[in-house]
Tab-separated table of C-alpha atoms and ligand atoms in Angstrom:
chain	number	residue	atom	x	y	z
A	1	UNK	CA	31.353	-25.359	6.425
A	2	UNK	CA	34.404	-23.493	8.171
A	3	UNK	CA	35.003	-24.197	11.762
A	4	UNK	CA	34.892	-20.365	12.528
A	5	UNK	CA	31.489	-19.930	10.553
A	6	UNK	CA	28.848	-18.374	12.818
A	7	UNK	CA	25.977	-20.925	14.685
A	8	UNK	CA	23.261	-19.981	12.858
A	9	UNK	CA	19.907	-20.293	14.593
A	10	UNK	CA	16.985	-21.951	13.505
A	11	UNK	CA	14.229	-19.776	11.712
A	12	UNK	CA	10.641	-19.743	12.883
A	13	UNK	CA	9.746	-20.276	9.345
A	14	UNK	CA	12.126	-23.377	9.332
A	15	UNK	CA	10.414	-25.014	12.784
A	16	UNK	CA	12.367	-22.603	14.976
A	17	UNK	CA	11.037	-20.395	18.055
A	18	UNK	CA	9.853	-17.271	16.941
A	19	UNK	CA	11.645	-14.059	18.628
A	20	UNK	CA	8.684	-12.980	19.388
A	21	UNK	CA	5.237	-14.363	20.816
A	22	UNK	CA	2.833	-12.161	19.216
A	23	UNK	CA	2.526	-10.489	16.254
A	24	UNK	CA	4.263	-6.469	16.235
A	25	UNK	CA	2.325	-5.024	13.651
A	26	UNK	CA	4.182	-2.075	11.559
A	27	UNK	CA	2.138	0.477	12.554
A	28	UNK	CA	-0.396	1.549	15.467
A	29	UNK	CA	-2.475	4.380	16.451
A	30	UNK	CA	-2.499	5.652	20.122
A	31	UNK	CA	-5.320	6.322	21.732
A	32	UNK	CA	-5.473	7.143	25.634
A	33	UNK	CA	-8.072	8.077	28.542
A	34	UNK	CA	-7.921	12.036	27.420
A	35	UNK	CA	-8.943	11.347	23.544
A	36	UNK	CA	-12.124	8.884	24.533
A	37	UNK	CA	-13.272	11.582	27.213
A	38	UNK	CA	-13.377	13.929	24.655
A	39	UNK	CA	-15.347	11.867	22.035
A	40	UNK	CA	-17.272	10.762	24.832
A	41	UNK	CA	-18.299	14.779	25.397
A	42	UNK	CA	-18.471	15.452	21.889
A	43	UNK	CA	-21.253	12.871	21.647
A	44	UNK	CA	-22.413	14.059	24.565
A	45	UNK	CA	-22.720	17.682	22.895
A	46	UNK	CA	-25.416	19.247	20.276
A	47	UNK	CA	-22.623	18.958	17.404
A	48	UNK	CA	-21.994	15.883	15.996
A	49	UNK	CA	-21.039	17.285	12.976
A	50	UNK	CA	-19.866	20.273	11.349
A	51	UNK	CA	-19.827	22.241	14.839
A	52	UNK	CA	-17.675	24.059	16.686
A	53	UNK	CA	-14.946	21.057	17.091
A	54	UNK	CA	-14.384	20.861	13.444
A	55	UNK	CA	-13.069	24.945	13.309
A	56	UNK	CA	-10.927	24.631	16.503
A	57	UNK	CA	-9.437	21.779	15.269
A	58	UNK	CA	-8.252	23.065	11.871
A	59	UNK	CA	-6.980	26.316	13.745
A	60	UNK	CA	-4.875	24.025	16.254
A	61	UNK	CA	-3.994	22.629	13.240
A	62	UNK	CA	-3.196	25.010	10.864
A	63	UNK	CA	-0.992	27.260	13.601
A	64	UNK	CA	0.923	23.408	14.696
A	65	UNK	CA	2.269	23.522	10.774
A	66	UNK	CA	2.593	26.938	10.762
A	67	UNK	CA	-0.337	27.561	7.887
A	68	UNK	CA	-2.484	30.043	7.103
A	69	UNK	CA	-5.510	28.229	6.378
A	70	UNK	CA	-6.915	24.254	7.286
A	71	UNK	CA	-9.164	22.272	5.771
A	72	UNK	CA	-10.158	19.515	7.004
A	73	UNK	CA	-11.862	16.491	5.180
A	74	UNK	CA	-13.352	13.245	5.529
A	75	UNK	CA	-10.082	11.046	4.631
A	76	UNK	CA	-6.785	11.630	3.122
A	77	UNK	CA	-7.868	10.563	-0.476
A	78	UNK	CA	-10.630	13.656	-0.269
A	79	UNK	CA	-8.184	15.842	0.441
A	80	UNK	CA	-6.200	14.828	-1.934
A	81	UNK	CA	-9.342	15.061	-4.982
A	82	UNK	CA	-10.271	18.480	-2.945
A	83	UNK	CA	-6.813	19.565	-3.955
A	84	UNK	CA	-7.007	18.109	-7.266
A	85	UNK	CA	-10.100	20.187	-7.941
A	86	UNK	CA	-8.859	23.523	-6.475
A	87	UNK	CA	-5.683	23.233	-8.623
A	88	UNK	CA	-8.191	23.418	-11.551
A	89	UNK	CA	-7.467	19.882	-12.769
A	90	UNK	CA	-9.688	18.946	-15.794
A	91	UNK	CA	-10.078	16.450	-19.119
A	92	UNK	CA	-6.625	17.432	-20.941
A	93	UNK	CA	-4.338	18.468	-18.279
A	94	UNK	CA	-1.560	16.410	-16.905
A	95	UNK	CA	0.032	16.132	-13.245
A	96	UNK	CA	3.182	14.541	-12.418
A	97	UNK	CA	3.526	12.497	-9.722
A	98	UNK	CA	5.459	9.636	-7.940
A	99	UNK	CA	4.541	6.074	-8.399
A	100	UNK	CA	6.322	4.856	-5.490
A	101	UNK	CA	2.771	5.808	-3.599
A	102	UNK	CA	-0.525	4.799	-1.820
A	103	UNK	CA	-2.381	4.745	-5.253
A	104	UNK	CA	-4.904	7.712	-3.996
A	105	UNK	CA	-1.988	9.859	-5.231
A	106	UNK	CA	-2.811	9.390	-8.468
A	107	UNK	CA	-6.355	8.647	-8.290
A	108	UNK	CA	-6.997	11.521	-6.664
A	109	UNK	CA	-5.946	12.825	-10.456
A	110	UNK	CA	-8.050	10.583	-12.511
A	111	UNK	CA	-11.113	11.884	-10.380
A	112	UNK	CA	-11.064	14.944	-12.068
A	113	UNK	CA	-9.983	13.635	-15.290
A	114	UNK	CA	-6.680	14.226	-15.686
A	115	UNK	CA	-3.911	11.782	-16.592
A	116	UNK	CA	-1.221	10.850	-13.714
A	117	UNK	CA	2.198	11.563	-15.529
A	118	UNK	CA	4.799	9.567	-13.421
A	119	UNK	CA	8.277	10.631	-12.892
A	120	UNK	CA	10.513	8.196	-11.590
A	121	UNK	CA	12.514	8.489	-8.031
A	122	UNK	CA	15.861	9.707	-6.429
A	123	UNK	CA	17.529	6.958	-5.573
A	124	UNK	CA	18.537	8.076	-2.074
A	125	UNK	CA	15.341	9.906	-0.917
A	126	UNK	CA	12.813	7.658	-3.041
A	127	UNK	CA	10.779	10.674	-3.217
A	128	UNK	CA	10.035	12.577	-7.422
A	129	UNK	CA	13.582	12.744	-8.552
A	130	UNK	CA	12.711	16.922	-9.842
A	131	UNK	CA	14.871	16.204	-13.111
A	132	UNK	CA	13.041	13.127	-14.157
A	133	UNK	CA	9.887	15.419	-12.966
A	134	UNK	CA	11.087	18.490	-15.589
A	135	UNK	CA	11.738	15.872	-18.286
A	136	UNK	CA	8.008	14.923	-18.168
A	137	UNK	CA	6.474	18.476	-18.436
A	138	UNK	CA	4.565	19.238	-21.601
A	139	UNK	CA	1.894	21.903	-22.617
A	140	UNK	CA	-0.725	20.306	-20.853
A	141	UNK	CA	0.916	19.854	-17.658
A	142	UNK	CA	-0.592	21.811	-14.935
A	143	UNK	CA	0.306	20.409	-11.457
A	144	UNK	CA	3.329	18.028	-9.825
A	145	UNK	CA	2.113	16.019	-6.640
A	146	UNK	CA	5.654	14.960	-5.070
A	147	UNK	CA	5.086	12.714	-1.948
A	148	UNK	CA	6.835	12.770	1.030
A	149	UNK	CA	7.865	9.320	1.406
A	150	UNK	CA	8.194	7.416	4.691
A	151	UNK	CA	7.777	11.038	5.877
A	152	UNK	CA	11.268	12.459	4.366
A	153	UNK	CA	10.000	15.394	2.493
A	154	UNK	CA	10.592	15.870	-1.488
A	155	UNK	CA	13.144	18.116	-2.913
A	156	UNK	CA	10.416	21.090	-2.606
A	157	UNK	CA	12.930	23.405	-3.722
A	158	UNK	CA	13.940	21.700	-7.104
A	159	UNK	CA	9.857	21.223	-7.682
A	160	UNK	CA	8.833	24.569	-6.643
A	161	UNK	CA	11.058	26.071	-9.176
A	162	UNK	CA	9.560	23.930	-11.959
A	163	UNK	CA	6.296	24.877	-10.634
A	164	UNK	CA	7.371	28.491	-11.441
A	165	UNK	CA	8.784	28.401	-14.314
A	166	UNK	CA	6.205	26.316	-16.212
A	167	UNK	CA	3.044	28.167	-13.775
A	168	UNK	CA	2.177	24.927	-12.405
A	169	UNK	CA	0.512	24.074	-8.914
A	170	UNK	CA	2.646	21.946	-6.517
A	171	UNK	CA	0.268	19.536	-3.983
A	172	UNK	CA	1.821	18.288	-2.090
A	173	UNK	CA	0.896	14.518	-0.400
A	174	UNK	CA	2.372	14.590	2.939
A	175	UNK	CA	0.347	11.783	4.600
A	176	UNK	CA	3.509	10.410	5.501
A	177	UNK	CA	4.933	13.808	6.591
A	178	UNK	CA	2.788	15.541	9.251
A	179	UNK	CA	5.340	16.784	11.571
A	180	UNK	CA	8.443	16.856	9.400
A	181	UNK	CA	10.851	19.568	8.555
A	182	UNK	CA	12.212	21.182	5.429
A	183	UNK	CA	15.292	23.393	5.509
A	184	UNK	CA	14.176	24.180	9.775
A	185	UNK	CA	10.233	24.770	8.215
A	186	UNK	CA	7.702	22.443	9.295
A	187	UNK	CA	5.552	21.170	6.045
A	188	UNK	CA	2.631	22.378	5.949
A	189	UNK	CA	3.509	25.947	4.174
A	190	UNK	CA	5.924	25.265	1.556
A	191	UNK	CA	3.533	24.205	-1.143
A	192	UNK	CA	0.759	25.387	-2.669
A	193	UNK	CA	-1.146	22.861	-0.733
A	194	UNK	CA	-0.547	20.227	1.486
A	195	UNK	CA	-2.350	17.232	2.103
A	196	UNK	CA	-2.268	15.325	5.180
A	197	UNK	CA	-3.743	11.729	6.415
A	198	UNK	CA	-5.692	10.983	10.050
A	199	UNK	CA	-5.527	7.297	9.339
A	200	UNK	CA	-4.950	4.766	12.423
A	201	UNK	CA	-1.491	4.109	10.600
A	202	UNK	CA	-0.781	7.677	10.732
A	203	UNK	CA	0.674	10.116	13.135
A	204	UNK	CA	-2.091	11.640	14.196
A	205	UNK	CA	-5.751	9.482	13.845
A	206	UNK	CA	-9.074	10.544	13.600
A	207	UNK	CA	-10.205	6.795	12.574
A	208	UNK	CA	-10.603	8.430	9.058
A	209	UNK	CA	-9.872	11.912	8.334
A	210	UNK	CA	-7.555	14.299	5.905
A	211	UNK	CA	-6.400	17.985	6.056
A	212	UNK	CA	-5.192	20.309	3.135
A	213	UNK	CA	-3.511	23.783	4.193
A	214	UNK	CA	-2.301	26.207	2.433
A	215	UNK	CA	-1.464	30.149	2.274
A	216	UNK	CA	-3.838	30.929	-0.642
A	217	UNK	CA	-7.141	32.119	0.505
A	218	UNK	CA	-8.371	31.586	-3.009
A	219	UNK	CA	-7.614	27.765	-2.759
A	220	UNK	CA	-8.729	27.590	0.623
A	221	UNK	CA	-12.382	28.858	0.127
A	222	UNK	CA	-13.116	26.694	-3.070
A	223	UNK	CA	-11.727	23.602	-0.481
A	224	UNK	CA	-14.366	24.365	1.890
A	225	UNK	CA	-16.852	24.835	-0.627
A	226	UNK	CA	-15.829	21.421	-2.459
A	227	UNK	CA	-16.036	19.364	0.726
A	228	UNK	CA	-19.821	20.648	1.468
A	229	UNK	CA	-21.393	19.781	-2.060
A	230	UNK	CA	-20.348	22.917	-3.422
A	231	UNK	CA	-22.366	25.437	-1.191
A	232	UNK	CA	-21.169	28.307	-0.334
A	233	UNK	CA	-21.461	28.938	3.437
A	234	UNK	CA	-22.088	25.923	6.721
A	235	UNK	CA	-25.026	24.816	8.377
A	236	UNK	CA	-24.110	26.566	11.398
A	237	UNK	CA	-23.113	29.763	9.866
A	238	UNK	CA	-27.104	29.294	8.522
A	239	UNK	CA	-28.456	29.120	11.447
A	240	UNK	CA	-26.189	31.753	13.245
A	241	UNK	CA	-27.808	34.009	11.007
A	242	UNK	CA	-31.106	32.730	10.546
A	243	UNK	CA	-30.847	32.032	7.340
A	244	UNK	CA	-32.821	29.348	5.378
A	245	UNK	CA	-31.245	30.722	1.878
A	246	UNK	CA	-28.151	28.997	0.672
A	247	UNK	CA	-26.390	28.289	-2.652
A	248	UNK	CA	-24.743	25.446	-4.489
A	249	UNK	CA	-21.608	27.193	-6.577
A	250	UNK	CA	-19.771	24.394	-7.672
A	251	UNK	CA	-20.245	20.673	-8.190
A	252	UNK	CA	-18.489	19.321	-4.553
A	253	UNK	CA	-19.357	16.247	-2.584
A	254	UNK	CA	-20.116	15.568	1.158
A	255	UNK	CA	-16.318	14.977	2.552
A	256	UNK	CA	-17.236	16.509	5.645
A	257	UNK	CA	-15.035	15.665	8.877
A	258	UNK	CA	-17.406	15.116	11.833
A	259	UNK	CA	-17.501	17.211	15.179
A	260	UNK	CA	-16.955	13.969	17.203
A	261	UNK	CA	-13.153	12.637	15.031
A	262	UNK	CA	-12.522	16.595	15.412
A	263	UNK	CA	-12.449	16.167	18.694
A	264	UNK	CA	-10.061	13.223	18.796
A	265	UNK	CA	-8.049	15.226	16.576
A	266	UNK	CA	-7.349	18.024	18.851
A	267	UNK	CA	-6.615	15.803	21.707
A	268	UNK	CA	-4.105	13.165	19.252
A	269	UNK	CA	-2.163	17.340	18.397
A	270	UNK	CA	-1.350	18.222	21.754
A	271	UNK	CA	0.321	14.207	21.619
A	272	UNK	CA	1.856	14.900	18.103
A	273	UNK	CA	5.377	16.256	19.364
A	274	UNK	CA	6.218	13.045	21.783
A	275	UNK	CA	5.249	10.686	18.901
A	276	UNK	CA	7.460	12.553	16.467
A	277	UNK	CA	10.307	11.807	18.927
A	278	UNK	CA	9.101	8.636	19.906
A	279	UNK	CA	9.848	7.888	16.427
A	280	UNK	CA	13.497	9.837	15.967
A	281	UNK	CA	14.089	7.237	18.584
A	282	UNK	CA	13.162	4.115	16.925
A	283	UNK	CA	14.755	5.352	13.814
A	284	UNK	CA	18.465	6.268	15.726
A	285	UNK	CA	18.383	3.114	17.377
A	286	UNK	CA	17.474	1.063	13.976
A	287	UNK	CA	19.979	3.227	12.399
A	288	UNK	CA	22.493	2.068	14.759
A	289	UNK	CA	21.694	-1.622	15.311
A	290	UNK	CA	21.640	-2.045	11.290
A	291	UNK	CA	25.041	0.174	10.740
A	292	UNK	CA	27.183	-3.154	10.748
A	293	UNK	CA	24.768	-4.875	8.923
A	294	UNK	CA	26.312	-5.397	4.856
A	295	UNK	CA	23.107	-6.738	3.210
A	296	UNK	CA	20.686	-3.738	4.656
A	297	UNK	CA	20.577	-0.337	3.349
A	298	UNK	CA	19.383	2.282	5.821
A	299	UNK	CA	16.830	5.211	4.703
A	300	UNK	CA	18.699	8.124	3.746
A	301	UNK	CA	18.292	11.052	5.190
A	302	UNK	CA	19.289	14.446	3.215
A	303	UNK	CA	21.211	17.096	5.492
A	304	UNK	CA	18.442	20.021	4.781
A	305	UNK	CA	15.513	17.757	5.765
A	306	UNK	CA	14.154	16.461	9.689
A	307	UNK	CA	12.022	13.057	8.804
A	308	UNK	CA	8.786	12.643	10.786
A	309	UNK	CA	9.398	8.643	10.583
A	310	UNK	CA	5.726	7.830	9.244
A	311	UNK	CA	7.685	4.486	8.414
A	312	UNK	CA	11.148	2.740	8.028
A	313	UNK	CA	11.693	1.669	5.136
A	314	UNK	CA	14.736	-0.491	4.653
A	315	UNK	CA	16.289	-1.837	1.275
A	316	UNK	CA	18.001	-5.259	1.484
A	317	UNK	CA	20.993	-5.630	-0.763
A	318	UNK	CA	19.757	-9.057	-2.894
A	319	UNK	CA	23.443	-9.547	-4.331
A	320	UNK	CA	24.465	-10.227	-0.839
A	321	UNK	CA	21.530	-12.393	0.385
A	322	UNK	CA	20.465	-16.023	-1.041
A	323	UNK	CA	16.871	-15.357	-0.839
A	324	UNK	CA	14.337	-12.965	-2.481
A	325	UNK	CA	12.572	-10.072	-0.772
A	326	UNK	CA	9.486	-12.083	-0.446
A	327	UNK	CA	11.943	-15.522	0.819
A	328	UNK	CA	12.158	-12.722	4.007
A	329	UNK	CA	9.563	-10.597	4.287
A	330	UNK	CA	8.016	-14.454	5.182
A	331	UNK	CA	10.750	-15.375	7.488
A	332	UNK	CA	10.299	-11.679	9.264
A	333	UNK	CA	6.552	-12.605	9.746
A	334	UNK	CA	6.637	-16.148	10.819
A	335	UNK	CA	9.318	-14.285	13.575
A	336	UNK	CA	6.125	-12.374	14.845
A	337	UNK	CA	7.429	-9.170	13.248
A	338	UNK	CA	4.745	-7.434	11.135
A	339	UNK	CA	6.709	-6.312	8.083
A	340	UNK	CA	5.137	-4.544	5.239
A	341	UNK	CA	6.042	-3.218	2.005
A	342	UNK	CA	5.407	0.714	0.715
A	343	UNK	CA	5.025	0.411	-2.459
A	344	UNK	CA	3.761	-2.054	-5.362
A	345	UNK	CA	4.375	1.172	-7.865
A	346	UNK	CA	1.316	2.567	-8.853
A	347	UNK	CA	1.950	1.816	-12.626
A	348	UNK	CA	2.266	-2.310	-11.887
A	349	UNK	CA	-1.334	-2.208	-10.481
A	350	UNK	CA	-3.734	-4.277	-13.050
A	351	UNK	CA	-5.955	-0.852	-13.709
A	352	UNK	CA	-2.723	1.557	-14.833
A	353	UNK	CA	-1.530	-1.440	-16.588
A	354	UNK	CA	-5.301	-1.866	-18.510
A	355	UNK	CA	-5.698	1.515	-18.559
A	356	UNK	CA	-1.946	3.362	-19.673
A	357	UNK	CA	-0.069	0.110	-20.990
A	358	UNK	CA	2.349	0.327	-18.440
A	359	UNK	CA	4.657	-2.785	-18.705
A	360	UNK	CA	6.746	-2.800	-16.199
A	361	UNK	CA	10.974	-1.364	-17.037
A	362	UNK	CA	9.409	2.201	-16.937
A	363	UNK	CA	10.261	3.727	-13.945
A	364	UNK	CA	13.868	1.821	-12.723
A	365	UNK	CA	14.986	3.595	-9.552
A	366	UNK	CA	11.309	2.738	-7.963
A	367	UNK	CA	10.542	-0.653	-9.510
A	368	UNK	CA	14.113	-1.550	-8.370
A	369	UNK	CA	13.407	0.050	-5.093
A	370	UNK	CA	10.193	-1.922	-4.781
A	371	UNK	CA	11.763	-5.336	-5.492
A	372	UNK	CA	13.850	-4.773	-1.863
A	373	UNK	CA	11.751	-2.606	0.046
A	374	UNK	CA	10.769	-3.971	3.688
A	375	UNK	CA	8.836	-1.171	6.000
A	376	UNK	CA	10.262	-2.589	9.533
A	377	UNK	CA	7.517	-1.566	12.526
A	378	UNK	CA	7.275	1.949	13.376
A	379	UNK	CA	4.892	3.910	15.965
A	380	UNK	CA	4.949	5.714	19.268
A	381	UNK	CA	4.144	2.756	21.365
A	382	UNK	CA	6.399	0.761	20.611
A	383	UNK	CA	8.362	0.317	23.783
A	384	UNK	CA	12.308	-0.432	24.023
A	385	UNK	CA	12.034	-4.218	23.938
A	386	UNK	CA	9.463	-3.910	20.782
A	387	UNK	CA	12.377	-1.946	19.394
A	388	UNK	CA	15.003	-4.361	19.746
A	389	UNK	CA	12.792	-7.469	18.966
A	390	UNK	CA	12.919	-5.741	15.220
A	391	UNK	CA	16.764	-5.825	15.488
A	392	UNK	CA	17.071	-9.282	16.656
A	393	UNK	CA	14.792	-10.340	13.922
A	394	UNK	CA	16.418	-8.709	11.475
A	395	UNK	CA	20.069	-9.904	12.155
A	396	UNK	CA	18.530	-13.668	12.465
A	397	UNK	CA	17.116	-13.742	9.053
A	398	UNK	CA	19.690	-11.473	7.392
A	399	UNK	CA	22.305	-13.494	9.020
A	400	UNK	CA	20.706	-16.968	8.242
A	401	UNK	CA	20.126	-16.158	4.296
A	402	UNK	CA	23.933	-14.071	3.747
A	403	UNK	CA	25.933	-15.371	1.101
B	1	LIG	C1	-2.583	7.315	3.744
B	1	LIG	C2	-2.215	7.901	2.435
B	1	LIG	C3	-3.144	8.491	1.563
B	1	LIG	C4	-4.623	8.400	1.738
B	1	LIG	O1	-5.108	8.745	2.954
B	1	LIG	P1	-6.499	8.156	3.494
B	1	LIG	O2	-6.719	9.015	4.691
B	1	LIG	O3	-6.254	6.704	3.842
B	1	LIG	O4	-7.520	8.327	2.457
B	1	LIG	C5	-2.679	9.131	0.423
B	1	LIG	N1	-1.381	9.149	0.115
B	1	LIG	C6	-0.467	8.543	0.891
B	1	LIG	C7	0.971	8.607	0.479
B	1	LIG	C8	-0.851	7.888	2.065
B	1	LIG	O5	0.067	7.273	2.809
């Protein structure tokens, strides 16, 4: 070893002391005094369901993302079948999606029968690369699902005009995205539909909970419809009027969001705008504590698009570094820094494999993508110190396995 070559500390992984005493997990909800009061009255109320909570909240929400219509559902993965179903998905048809995903993405396909095409990524973006997308369009194809990962939206442009030309439906998965912009629009409006996530892990929490908007009052209505078993009008519309007649139109299932998440829901919106800059924060200051840093590639950002930050996702450069990704996602966890890694490609699981044939060597920019992925921690509370913990982490490990 040089004389000039850096001291290099001891890991935690190695017997060292960790940076950190407890564990900073990647992602948190936030929950304060002014969201349990207003569970607290909502249980307190005659609605515990399907009442007047569940309306206001899909107004607040649909005029926050600048929508015509909301829809809201019992979790993220409903939304997403609810919009598989609206789009007219069937036995036959095809939709083309990303697998660098949460695997209800594609599910959400196979629910109604369909087959899960996937296009492989941009290499910058990580989000459905829309030439590899066109490539993949056939006869049967009737929808593309881009997803917004780590809340940087898709090239929405590129796929709407495929979605033109070949009459196809673009939904659009945006659980990562709630909040983030797309040439100065905020998404929510740009596709066909747009599906959103209320998980803890998510921007805005409604312990489960999804949302689809959309301009098309066509779509919207069958939604609505779908997520109450297929009948045509609400409970409380029923008994508004009286009414003990209803009738079942369509084969939908119970994916009802209750009155009570509702109303955490409109509390956790009027929070939504300090979290998103909570988390421009976190993101400038990892940007800039990582900028020296050879071995880590930052998340891109394209110059049209405003991230909402749902995660940050770095890429470590393994030619540079003399240990695998999973050598220091370990060594990042035994520092008490809860690392995670978005995505194991939704063709590697075991059932696509079974099911498709799927090999692995398919899809290059995402399985190459996957092998150096590392989401660092990223949520509104995470205070200064939390902040630079991650940095300090980071450089230890990085540092301690360079070549
Ligand atoms: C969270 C998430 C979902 C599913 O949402 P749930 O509310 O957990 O059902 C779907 N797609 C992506 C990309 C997600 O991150």
């Amino acid at each position: 070893m040089s004389v000039n070559a850096p001291v290099r500390e001891t890991l935690a992984i190695d017997g060292g002391q960790p940076v950190r005493e407890t564990l900073l997990p990647y992602g948190r909800q936030s929950i304060d005094e002014d969201d349990i009061q207003a569970v607290v009255e909502t249980l307190r109320s005659d609605w515990l369901t399907t009442g007047p909570k569940v309306g206001e909240f899909e107004e607040a929400f649909a005029a926050w993302v600048g929508a015509k219509h909301a829809i809201s559902f019992s979790s993220g993965t409903a939304a997403l079948h609810a919009a598989a179903f609206a789009a007219g998905l069937q036995p036959g048809d095809e939709a083309i999606t990303s697998p660098l995903t949460f695997a209800a993405t594609a599910n959400c396909l196979l629910y109604q029968g369909a087959r899960p095409v996937f296009a492989d990524v941009s290499p910058d973006s990580l989000t459905l690369d829309p030439e590899q997308a066109g490539s993949k369009i056939t006869s049967r194809t009737r929808a593309i699902v881009p997803v917004d990962y780590a809340g940087h939206p898709a090239d929405l442009d590129s796929i709407l005009r495929l979605a033109e030309r070949y009459g196809l439906v673009v939904i659009e998965d945006a659980c990562h995205a709630l909040g983030a912009e797309y040439r100065g629009r905020r998404i929510g409006s740009i596709s066909h539909m747009t599906v959103f996530s209320f998980h803890p892990v998510k921007h805005l929490t409604t312990g489960e909970g999804g949302m689809v908007t959309t301009e098309n009052a066509e779509f919207a209505k069958t939604l609505r419809c779908f997520r109450n078993h297929g009948i045509s009008s609400d409970a409380r519309h029923r008994q508004a009027v009286g009414q003990w007649h209803y009738e079942m139109v369509l084969l939908g299932f119970n994916y009802r969001l209750t009155d009570i998440a509702c109303a955490l829901g409109l509390q956790q919106l009027k929070k939504l705008g300090a979290n998103l800059s909570r988390r421009k924060q976190i993101a400038a200051r990892y940007d800039a504590g990582f900028r020296e840093i050879p071995e880590i590639i930052c998340p891109a950002v394209r110059p049209e698009v405003n991230p909402a930050w749902h995660l940050y996702p770095i890429r470590l450069d393994l030619n540079k570094l003399n240990a695998s990704r999973g050598e220091i996602f370990r060594a990042m966890r035994a520092e008490n820094i809860g690392v995670n890694v978005h995505y194991i490609p939704v063709h590697l699981h075991p059932y696509y494999r079974d099911r498709f044939g799927y090999q692995g060597g398919e899809f290059p920019v995402a399985e190459n993508a996957y092998q150096s992925l590392i989401s660092l921690p990223m949520f509104h509370g995470m205070n200064d110190g939390d902040v630079e913990d991650v940095i300090q982490a980071v450089r230890k490990v990085v540092d301690h396995y360079s070549s």
